PDB file of C-alpha atoms and ligand atoms in Angstrom:
ATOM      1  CA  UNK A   1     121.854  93.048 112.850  1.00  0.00           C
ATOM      2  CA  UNK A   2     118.567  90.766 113.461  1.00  0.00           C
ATOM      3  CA  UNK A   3     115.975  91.474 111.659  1.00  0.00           C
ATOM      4  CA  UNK A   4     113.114  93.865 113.905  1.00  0.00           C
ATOM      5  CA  UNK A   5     109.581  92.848 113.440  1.00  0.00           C
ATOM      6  CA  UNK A   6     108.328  96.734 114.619  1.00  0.00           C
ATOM      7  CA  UNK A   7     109.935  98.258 111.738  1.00  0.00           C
ATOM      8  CA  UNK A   8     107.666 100.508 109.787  1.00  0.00           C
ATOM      9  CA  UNK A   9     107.706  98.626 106.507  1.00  0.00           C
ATOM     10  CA  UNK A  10     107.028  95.261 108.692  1.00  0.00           C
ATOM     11  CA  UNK A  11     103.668  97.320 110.006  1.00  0.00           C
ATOM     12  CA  UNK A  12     103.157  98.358 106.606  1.00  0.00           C
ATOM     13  CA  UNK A  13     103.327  94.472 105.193  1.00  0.00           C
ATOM     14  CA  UNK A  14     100.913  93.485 108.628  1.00  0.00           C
ATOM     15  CA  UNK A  15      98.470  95.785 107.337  1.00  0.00           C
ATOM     16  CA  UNK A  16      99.073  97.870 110.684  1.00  0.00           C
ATOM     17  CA  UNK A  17     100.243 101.105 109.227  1.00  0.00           C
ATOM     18  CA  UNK A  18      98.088 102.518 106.185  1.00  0.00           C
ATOM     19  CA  UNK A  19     100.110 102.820 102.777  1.00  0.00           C
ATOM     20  CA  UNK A  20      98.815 103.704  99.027  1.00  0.00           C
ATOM     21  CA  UNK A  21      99.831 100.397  97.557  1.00  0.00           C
ATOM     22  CA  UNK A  22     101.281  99.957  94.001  1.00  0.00           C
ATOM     23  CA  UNK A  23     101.691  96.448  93.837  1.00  0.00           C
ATOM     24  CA  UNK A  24     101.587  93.039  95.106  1.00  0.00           C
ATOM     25  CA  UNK A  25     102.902  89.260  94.265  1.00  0.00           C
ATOM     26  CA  UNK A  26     103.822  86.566  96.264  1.00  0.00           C
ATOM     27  CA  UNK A  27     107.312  87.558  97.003  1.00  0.00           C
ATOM     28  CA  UNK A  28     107.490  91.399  96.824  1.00  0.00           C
ATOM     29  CA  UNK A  29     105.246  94.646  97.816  1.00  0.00           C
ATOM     30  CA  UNK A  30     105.573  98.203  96.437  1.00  0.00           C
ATOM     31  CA  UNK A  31     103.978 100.820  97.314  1.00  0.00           C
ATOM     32  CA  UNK A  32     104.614 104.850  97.059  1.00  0.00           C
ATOM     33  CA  UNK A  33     106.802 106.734  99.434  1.00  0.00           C
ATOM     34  CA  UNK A  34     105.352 109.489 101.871  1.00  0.00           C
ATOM     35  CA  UNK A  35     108.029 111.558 100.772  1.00  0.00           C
ATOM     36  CA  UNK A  36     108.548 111.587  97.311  1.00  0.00           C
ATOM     37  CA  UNK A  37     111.841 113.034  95.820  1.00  0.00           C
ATOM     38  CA  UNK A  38     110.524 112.383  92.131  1.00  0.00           C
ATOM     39  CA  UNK A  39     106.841 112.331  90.635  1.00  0.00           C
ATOM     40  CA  UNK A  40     107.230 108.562  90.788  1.00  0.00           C
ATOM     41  CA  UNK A  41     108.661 107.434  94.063  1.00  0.00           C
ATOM     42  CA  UNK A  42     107.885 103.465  95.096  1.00  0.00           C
ATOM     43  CA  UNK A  43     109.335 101.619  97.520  1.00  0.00           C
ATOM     44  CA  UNK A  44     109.923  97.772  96.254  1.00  0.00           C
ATOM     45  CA  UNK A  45     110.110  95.507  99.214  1.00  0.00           C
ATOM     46  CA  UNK A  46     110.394  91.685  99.696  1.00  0.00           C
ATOM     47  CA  UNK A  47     107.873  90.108 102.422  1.00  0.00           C
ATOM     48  CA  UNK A  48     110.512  88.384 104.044  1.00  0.00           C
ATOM     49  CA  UNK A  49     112.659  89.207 106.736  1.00  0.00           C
ATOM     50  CA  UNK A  50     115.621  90.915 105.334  1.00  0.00           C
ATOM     51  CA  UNK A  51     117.035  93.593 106.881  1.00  0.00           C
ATOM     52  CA  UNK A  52     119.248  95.041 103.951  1.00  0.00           C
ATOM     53  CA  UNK A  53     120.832  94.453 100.399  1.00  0.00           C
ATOM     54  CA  UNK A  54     123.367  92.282 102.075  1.00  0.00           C
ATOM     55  CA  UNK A  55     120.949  90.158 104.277  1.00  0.00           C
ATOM     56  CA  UNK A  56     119.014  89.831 101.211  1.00  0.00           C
ATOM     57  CA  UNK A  57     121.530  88.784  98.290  1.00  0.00           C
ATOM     58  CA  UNK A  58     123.280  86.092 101.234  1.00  0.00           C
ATOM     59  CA  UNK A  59     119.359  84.621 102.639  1.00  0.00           C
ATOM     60  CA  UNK A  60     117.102  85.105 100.263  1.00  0.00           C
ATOM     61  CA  UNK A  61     115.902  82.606  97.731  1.00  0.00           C
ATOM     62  CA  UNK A  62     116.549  82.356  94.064  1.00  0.00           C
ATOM     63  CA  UNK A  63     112.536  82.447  93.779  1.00  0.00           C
ATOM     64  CA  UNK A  64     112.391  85.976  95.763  1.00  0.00           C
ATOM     65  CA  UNK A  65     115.675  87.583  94.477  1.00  0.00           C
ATOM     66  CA  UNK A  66     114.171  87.016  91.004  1.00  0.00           C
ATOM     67  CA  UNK A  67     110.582  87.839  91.959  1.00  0.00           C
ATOM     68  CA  UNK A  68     111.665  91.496  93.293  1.00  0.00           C
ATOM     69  CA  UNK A  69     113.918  91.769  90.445  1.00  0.00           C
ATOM     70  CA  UNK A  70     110.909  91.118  88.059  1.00  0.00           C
ATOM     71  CA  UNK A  71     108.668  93.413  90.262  1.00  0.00           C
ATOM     72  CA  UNK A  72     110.679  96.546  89.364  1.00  0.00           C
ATOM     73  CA  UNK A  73     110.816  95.711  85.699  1.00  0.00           C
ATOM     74  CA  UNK A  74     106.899  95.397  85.878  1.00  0.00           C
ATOM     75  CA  UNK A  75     106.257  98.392  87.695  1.00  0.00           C
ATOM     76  CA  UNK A  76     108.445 100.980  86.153  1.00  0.00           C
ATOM     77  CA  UNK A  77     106.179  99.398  82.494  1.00  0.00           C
ATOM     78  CA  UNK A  78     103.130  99.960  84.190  1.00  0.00           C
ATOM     79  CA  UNK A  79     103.756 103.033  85.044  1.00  0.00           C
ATOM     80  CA  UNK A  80     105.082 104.108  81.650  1.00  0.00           C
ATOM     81  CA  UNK A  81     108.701 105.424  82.330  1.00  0.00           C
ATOM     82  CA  UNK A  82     110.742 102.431  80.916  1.00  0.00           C
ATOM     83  CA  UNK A  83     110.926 105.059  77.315  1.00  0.00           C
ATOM     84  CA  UNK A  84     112.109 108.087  79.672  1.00  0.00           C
ATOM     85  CA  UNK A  85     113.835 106.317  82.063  1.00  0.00           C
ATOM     86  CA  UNK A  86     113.904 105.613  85.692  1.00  0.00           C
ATOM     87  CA  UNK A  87     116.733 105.511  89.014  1.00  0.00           C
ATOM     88  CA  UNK A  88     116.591 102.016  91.000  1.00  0.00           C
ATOM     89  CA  UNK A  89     118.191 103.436  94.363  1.00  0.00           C
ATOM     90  CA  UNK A  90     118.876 100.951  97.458  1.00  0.00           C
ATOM     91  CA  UNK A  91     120.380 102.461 100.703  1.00  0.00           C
ATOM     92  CA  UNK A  92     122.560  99.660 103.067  1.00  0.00           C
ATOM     93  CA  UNK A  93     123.484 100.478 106.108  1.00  0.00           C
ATOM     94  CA  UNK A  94     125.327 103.871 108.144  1.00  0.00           C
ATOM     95  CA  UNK A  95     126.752 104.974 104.743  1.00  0.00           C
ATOM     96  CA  UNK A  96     124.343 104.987 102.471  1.00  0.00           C
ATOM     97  CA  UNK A  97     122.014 106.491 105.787  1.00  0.00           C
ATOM     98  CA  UNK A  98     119.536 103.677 105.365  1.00  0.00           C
ATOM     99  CA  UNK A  99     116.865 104.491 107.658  1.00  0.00           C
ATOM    100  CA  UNK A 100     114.332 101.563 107.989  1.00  0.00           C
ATOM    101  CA  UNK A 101     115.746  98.353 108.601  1.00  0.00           C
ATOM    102  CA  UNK A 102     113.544  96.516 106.056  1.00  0.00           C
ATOM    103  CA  UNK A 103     115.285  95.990 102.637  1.00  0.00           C
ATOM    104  CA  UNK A 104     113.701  98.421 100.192  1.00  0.00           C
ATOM    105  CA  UNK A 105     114.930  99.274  96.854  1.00  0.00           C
ATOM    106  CA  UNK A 106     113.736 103.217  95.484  1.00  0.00           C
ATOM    107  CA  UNK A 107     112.394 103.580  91.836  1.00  0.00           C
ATOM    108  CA  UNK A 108     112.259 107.078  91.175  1.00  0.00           C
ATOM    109  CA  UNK A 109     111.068 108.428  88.256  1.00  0.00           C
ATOM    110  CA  UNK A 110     108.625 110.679  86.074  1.00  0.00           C
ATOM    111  CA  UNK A 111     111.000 113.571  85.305  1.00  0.00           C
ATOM    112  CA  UNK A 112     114.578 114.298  84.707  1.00  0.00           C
ATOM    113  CA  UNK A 113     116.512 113.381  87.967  1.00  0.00           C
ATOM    114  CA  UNK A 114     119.767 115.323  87.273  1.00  0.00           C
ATOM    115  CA  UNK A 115     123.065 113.350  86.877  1.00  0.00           C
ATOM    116  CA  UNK A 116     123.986 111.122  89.946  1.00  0.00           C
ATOM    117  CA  UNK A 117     127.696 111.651  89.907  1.00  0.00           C
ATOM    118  CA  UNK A 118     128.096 114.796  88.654  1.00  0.00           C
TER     119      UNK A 118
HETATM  120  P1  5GP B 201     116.001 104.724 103.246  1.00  0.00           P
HETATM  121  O1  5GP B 201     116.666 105.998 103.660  1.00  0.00           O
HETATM  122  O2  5GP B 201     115.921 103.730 104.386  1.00  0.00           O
HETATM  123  O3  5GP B 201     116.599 104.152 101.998  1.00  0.00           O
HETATM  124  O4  5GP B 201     114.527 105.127 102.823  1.00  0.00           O
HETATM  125  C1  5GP B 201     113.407 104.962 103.636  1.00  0.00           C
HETATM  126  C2  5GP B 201     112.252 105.597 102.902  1.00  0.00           C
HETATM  127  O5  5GP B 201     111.064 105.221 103.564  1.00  0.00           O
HETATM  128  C3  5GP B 201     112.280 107.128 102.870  1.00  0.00           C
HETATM  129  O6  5GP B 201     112.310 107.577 101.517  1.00  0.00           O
HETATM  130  C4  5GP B 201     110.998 107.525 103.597  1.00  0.00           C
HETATM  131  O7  5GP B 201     110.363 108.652 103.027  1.00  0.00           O
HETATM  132  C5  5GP B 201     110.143 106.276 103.493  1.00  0.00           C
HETATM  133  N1  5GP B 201     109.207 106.097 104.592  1.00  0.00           N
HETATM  134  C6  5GP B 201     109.491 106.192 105.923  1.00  0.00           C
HETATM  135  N2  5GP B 201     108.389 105.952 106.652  1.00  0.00           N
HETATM  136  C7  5GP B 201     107.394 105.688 105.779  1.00  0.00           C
HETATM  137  C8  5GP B 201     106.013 105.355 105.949  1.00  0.00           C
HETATM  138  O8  5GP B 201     105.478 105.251 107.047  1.00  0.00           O
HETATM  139  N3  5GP B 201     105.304 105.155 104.815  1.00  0.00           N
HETATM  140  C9  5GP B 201     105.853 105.257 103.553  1.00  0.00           C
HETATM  141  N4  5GP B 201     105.059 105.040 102.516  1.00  0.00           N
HETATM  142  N5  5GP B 201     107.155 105.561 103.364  1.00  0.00           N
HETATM  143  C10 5GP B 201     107.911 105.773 104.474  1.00  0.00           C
END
């Protein structure tokens, strides 16, 4: 699927579509999601092009795969929930019902989230 440029998180990263931002480096953006499912809900996105998890692990650098790696580690400190813990959530594709076509990765946190297999 080719990446497309009028997806909402590409507006979001063009400054074109408001969004309460959580964080910013070179590489990555995070910022929360308009529909939270936890108390902490961010959405952890790379700047490039990628469309999904796959696009990203085959095209994207060393320096960004690492960089958005980092990114969650820093975030889910800063907000305090490393002690009580956290879900890192990334939907690909028809399956998993992604629904933008921007690679995005979920942290969820801030409360218990229940079990996720049982
Ligand atoms: P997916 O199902 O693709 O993994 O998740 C997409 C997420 O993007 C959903 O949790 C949805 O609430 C969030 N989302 C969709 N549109 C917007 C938007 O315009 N702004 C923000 N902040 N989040 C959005």
């Amino acid at each position: 699927m080719a990446y497309d440029q009028n997806n909402i998180f590409a507006k979001i990263l063009r400054g074109e579509i408001p969004c309460e931002k959580v964080f910013e480096n070179e590489h990555v953006f995070a910022f929360n999601d308009i529909s939270r499912k936890a108390p902490i809900h961010i959405l952890i996105i790379p700047k490039g092009p990628y469309v999904s998890s796959a696009d990203f692990y085959e095209k994207a650098s060393a320096d960004e795969i690492v960089s958005l790696n980092r990114a969650i580690g820093e975030i889910a400190k800063e907000k305090g929930i490393v002690e009580s813990g956290y879900r890192v959530i990334s939907n690909h594709a028809a399956h998993a019902h992604q629904e933008v076509p921007h690679y995005h990765v979920h942290l969820l946190g801030g409360a218990d989230l229940g079990g996720c297999f049982n």
